[in-house]
Short mmCIF file of C-alpha atoms in Angstrom, two decimals:
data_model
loop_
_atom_site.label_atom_id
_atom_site.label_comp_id
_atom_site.label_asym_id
_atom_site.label_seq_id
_atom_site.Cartn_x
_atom_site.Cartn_y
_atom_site.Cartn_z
CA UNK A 15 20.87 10.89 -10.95
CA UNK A 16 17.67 13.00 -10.90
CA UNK A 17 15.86 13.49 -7.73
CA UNK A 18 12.39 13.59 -7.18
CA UNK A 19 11.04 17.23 -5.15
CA UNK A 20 10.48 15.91 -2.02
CA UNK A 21 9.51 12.71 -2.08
CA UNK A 22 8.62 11.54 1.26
CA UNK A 23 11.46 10.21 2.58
CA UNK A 24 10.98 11.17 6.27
CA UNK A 25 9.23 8.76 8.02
CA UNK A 26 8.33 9.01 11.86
CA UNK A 27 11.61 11.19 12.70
CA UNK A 28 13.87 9.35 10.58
CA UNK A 29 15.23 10.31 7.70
CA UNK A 30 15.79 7.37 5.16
CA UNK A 31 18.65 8.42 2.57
CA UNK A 32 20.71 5.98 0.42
CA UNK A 33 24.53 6.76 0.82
CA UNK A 34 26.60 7.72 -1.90
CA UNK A 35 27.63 4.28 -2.45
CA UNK A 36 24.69 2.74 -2.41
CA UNK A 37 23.10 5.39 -5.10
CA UNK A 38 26.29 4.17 -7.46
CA UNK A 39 24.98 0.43 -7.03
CA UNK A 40 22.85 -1.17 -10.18
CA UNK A 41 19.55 -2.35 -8.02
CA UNK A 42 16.77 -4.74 -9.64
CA UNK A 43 13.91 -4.83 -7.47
CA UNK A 44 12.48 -2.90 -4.56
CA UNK A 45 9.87 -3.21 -2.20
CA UNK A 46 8.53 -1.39 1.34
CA UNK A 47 7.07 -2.18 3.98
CA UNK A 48 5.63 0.01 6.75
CA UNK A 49 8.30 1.52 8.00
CA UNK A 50 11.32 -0.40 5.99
CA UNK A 51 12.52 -0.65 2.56
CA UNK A 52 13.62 -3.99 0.95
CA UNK A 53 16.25 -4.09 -2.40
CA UNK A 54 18.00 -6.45 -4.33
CA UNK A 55 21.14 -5.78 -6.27
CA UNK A 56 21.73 -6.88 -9.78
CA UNK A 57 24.01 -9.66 -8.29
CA UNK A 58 21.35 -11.00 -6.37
CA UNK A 59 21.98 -9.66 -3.01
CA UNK A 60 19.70 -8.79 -0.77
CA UNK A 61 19.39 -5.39 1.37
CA UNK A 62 17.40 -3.50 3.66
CA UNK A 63 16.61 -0.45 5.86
CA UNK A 64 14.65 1.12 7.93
CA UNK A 65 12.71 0.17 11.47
CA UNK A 66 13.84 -3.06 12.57
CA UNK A 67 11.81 -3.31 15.99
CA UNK A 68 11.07 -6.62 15.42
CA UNK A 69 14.14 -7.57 13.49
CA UNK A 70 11.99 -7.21 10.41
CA UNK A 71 15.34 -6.70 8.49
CA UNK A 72 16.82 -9.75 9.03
CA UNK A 73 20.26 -8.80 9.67
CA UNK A 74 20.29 -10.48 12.78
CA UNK A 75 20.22 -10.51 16.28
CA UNK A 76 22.26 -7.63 17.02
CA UNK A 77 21.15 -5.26 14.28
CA UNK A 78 20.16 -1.83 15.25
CA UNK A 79 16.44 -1.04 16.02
CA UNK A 80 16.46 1.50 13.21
CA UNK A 81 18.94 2.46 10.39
CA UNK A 82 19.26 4.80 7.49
CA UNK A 83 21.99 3.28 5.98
CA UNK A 84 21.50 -0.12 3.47
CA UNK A 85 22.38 -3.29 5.18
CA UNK A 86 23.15 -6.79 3.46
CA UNK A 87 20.89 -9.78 4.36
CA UNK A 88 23.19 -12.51 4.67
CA UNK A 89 25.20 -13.50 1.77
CA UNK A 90 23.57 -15.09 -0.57
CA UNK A 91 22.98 -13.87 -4.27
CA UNK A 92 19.79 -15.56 -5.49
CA UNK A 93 17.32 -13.40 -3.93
CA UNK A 94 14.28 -12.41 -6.48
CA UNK A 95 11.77 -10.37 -5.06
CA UNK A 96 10.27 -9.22 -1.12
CA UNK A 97 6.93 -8.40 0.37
CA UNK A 98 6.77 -6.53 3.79
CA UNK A 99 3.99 -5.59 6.30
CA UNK A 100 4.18 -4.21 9.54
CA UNK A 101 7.03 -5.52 11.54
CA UNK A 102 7.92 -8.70 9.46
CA UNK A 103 8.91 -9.73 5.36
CA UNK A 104 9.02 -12.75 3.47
CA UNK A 105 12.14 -13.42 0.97
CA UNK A 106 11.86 -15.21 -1.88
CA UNK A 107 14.48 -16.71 -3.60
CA UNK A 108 14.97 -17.38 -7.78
CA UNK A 109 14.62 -21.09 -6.66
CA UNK A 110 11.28 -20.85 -5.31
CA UNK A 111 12.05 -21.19 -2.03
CA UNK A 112 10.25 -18.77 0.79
CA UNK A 113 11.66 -17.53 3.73
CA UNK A 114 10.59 -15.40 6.72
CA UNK A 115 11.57 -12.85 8.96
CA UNK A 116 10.63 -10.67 11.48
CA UNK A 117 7.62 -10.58 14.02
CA UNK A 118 5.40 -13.91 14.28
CA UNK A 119 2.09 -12.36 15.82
CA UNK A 120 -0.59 -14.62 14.95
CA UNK A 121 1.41 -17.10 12.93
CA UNK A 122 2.22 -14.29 10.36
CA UNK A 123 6.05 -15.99 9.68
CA UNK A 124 4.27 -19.60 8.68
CA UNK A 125 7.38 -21.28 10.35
CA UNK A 126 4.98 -22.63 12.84
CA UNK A 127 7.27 -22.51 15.77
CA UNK A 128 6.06 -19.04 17.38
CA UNK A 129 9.45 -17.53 17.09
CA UNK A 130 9.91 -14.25 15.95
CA UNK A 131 13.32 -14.96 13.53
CA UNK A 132 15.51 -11.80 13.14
CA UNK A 133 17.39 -13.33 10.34
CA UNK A 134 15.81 -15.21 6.88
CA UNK A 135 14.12 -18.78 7.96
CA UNK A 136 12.77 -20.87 5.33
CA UNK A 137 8.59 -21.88 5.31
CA UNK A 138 8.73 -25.75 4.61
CA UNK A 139 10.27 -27.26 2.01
CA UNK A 140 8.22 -26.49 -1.11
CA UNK A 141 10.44 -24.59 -4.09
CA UNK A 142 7.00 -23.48 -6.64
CA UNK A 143 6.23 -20.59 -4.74
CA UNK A 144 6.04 -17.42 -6.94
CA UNK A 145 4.37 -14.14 -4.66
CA UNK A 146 2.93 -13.51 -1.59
CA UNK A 147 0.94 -10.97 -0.52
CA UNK A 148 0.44 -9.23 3.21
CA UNK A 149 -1.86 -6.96 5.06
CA UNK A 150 0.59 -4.22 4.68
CA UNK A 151 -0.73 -2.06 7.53
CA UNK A 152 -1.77 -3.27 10.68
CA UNK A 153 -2.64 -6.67 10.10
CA UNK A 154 -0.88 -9.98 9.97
CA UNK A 155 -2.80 -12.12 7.07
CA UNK A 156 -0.32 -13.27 4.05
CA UNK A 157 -1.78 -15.49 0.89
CA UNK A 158 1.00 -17.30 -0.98
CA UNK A 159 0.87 -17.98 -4.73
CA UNK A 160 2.66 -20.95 -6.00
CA UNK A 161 3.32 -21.90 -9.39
CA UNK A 162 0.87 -24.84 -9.92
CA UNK A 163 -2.05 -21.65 -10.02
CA UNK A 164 -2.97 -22.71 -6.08
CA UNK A 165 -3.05 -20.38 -3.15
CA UNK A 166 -2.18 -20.67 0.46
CA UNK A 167 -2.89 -18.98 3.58
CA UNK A 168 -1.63 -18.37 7.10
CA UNK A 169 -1.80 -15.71 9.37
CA UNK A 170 -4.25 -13.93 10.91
CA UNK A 171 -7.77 -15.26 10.18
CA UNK A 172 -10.13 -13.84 12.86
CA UNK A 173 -12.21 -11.86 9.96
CA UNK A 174 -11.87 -14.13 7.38
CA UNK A 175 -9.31 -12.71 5.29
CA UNK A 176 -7.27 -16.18 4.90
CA UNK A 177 -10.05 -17.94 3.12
CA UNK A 178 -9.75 -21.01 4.42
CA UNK A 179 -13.83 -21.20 5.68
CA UNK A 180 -13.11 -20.52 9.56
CA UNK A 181 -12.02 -17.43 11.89
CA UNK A 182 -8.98 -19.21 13.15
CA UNK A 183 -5.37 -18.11 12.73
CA UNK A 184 -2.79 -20.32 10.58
CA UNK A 185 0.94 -20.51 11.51
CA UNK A 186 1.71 -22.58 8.15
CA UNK A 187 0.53 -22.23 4.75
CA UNK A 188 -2.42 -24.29 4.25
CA UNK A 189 -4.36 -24.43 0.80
CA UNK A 190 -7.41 -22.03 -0.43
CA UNK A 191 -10.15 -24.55 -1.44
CA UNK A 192 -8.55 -26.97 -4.72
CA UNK A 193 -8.70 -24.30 -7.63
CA UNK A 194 -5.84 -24.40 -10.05
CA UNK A 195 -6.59 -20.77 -11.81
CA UNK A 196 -5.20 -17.96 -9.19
CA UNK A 197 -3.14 -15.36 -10.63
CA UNK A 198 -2.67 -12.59 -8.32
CA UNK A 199 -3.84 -11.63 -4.89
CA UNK A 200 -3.72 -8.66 -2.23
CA UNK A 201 -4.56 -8.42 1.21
CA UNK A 202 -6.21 -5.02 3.09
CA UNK A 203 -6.80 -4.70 6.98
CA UNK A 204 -9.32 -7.57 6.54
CA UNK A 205 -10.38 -8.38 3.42
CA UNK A 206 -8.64 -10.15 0.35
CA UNK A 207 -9.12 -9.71 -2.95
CA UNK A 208 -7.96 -12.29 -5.98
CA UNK A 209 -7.71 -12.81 -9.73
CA UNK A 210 -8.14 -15.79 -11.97
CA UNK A 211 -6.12 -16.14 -15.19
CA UNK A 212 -9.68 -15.74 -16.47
CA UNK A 213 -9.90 -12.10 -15.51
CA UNK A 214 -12.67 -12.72 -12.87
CA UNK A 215 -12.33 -11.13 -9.76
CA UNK A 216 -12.76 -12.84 -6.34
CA UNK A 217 -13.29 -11.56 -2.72
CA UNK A 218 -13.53 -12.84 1.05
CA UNK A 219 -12.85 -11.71 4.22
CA UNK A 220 -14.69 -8.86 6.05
CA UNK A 221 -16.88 -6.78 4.23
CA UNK A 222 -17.63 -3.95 6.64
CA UNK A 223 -16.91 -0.91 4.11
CA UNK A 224 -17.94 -2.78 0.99
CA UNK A 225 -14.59 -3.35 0.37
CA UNK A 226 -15.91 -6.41 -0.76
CA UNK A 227 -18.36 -4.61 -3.13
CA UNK A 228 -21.83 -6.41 -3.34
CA UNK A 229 -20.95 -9.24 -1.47
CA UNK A 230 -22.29 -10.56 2.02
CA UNK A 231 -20.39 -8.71 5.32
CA UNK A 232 -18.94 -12.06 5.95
CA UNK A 233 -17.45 -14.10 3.20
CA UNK A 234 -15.05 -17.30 4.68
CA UNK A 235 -14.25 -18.40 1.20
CA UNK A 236 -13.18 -17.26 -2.50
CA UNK A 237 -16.60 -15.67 -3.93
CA UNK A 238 -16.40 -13.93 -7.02
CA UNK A 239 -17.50 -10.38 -7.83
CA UNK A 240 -19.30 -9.33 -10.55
CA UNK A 241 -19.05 -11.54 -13.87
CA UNK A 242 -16.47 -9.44 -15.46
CA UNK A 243 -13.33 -11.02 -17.20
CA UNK A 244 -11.21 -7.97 -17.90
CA UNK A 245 -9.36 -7.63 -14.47
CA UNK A 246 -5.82 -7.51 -14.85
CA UNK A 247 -4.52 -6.49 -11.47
CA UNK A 248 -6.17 -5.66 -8.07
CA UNK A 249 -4.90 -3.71 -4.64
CA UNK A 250 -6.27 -3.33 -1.27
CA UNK A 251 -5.31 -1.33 1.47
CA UNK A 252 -6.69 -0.90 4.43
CA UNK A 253 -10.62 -1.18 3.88
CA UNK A 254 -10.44 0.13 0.40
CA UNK A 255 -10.30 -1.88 -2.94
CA UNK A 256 -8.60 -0.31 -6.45
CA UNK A 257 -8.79 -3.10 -9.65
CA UNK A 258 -6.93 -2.04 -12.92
CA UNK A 259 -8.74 -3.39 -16.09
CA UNK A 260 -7.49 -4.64 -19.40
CA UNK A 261 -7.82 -0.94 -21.00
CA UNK A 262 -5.76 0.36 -18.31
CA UNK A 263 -8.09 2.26 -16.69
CA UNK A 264 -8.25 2.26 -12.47
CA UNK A 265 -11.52 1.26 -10.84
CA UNK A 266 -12.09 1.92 -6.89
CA UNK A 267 -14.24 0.63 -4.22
CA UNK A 268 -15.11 0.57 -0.64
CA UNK A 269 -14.06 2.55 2.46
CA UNK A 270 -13.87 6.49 1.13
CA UNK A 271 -12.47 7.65 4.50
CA UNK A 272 -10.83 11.48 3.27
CA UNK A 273 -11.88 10.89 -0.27
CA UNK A 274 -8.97 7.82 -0.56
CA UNK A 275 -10.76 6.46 -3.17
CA UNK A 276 -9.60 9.40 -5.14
CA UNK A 277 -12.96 10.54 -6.35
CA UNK A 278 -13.38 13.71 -4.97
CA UNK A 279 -17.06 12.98 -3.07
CA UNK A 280 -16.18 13.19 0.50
CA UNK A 281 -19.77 12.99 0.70
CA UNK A 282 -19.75 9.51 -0.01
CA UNK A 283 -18.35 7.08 2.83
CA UNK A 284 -19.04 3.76 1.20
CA UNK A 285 -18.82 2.87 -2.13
CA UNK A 286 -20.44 -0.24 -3.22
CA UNK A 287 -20.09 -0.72 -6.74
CA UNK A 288 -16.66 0.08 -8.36
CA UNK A 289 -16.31 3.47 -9.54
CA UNK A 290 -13.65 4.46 -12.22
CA UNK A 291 -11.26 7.13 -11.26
CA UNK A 292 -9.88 10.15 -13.40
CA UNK A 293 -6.35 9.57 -14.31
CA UNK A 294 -5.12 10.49 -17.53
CA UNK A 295 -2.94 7.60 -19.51
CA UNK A 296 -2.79 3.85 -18.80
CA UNK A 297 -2.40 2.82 -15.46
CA UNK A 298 0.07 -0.31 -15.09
CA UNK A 299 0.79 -0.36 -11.15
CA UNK A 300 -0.55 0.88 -7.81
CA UNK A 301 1.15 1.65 -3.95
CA UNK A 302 0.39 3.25 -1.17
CA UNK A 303 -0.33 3.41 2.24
CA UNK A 304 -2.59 4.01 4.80
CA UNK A 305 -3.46 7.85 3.81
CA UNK A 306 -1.82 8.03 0.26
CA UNK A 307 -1.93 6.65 -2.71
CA UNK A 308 0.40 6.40 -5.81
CA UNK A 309 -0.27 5.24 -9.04
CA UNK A 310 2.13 4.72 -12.21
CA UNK A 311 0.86 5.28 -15.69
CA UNK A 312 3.03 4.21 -18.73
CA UNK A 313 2.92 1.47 -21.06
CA UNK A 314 4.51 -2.13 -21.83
CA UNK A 315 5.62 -1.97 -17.96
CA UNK A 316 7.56 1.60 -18.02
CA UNK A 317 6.18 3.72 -16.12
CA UNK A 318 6.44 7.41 -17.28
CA UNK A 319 4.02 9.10 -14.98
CA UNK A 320 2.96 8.70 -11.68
CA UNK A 321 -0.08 10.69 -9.46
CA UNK A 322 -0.85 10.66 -6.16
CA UNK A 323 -3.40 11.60 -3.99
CA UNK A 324 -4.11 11.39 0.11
CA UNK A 325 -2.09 13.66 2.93
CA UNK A 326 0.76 15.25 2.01
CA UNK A 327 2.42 14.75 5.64
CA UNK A 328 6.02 14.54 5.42
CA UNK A 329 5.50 15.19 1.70
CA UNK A 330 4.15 11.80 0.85
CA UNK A 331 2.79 13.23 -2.31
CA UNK A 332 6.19 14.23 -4.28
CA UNK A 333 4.80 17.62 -5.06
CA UNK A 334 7.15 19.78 -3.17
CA UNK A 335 4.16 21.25 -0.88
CA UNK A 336 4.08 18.71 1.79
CA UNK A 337 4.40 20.08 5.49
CA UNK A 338 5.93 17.54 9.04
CA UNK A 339 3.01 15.55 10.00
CA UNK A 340 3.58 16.43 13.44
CA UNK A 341 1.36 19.92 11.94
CA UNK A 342 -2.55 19.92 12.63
CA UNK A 343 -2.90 21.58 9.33
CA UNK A 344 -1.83 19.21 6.58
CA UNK A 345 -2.57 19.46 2.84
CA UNK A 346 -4.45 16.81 1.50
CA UNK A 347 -5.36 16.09 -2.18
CA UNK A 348 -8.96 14.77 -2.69
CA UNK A 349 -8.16 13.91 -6.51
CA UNK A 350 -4.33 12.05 -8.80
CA UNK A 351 -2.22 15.11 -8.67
CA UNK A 352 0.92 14.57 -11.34
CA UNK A 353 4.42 14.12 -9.63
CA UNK A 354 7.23 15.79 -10.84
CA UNK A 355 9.66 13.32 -12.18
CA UNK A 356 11.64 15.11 -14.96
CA UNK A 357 12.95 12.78 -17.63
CA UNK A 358 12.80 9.54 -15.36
CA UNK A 359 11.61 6.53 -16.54
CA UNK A 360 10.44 4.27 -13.64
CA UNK A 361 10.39 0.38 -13.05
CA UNK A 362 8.69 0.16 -9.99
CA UNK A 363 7.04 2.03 -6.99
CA UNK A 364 7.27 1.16 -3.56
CA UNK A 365 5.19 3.01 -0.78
CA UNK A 366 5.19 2.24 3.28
CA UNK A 367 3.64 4.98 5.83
CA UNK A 368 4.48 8.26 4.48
CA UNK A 369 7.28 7.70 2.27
CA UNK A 370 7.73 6.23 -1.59
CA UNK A 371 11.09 4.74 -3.34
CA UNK A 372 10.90 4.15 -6.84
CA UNK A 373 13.43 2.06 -8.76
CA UNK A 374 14.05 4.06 -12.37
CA UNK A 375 15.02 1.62 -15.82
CA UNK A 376 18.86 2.27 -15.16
CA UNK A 377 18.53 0.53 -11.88
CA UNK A 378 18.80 3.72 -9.62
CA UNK A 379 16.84 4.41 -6.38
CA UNK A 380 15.62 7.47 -6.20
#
């Protein structure tokens, strides 16, 4: 199996590594959250590692706060896909059912009973759900896709971010207005972005670093941005906004904090109207975290490239050059630098703080 040049696997003292067992298994899908990583096997099982504070893993009651080793998730073996914030996940399964786990701050879980479940608990009844996205990073706002074209919110709403016209928080999915057309969404500190099957893009939420381009500082509901119809996939972190167009080319916005919008103008703090960024090939996928970024380039869904840019603490960039974050000196890359991946062809990326996992064509994690 190749190995990327130090990938950023260390996070916060602990050193994430897949046992040799675990690096022979054929995996399907991966995911990360802040500080824990999410995969399912090719037999459907579900497995995770990582900080489990909160029991964000969902291995129970008496799982270990933190672990480097891969732990199963119950048994079951229809698991398709998993979305993880800070402290909590939601599992969803092949038949449409949603489940959560972990921390329930502010409703976040969308059980509705308060509890903070350390092992998979079901939201409702409904089987139609298809994604759900999080405020990866300190915040606890999730929108819910289901497969009528609807969204759904719960969480924390105190800036807006669930859409649902008020400041209040939700502990169980409630609808986003009665549009039919949603395609994707994703969820930043306090602001959400969405798509349309139209290609129009839509904001709302808190629009304090023009994350929320041209629109007002407070938006309660779905407003649209711009008139264009060529979006074909949108990301938000933090208080910055990235949107990947039809051509394949990466467009960023809002809070330029250390040049995160990868533009290379730390000059500029705010950015207002979306700005295209230099990165060579078609870009089909975005991560990242709070300082870095990482972005895949490929075509028809393989990725054969991938850049980075953002602090290289605890090499988080995958160029072989990053230093321990505990340093005061830290290199930092103001523009995509390439990563060195060899002859790997790559499925998907998965970032939390510090740290990436990327899940290659033959189903290895690397």
């Amino acid at each position: 199996m190749k190995k990327l040049k130090k990938l950023g696997l260390a996070l916060c003292g602990l050193a994430i590594s897949l046992s040799t067992s675990a690096e022979t298994q054929t995996w399907k899908f991966v995911t990360a959250g802040d500080g824990s990583t999410y995969a399912i096997k090719a037999d459907g099982s579900l497995w995770a590692w990582g900080w489990n504070e909160s029991g964000q893993l969902g291995i129970g009651a008496d799982g270990p706060e933190k672990t480097a080793v891969p732990q199963q998730v119950g048994t079951d073996t229809n698991w398709k896909s998993v979305v993880s914030g800070q402290a909590y996940a939601f599992f969803l399964k092949e038949d449409g059912t949603l489940w959560a786990v972990g921390d329930n701050s502010k409703g976040i879980q969308g059980v509705g009973d308060g509890i903070s479940h350390k092992t998979p608990t079901q939201i409702g009844t409904d089987n139609n759900w298809v994604s759900v996205a999080v405020t990866r990073f300190f915040g606890r706002s999730a929108i819910g896709l289901k497969a009528d074209g609807t969204l759904w919110a719960w969480g924390e709403g105190e800036m807006g971010a669930l859409g649902l016209g008020n400041y209040a928080n939700q502990s169980t999915p409630k609808q986003i207005g009665t549009d039919t057309d949603w395609k994707q969404a994703t969820v930043g500190a306090s602001h959400t972005l969405a798509l349309k099957t139209d290609g129009s893009l839509w904001g709302w939420g808190f629009n304090d670093c023009d994350q929320l381009s041209s629109l007002p500082q407070n938006v309660k509901v779905p407003t649209q941005i711009g008139t264009e119809t060529d979006w074909v996939e949108v990301f938000a972190v933090d208080r910055s906004s990235y949107g990947i167009k039809a051509d394949g080319s990466l467009w960023a916005w809002g809070a330029n904090d250390n040049n995160m919008l990868g533009l290379n103008d730390t000059s500029v703090h705010y950015v207002q109207t979306p700005v295209k960024v230099n990165i060579p090939g078609k870009v089909i996928t975005m991560s990242g975290c709070e300082n870095v970024r990482v972005v895949g380039v490929g075509e028809n869904g393989v990725i054969s490239k991938v850049y980075a840019w953002g602090s290289n603490a605890d090499g988080a960039l995958g160029n072989g050059e990053g230093v321990s974050a505990d340093l005061s000196n830290i290199p930092f890359e103001t523009t995509p630098i390439e990563v060195p991946l060899g002859d790997v062809t790559i499925k998907l990326i998965a970032s939390g703080q510090r740290f990436t996992t990327i899940l290659t064509e033959e189903g290895k994690l690397l």
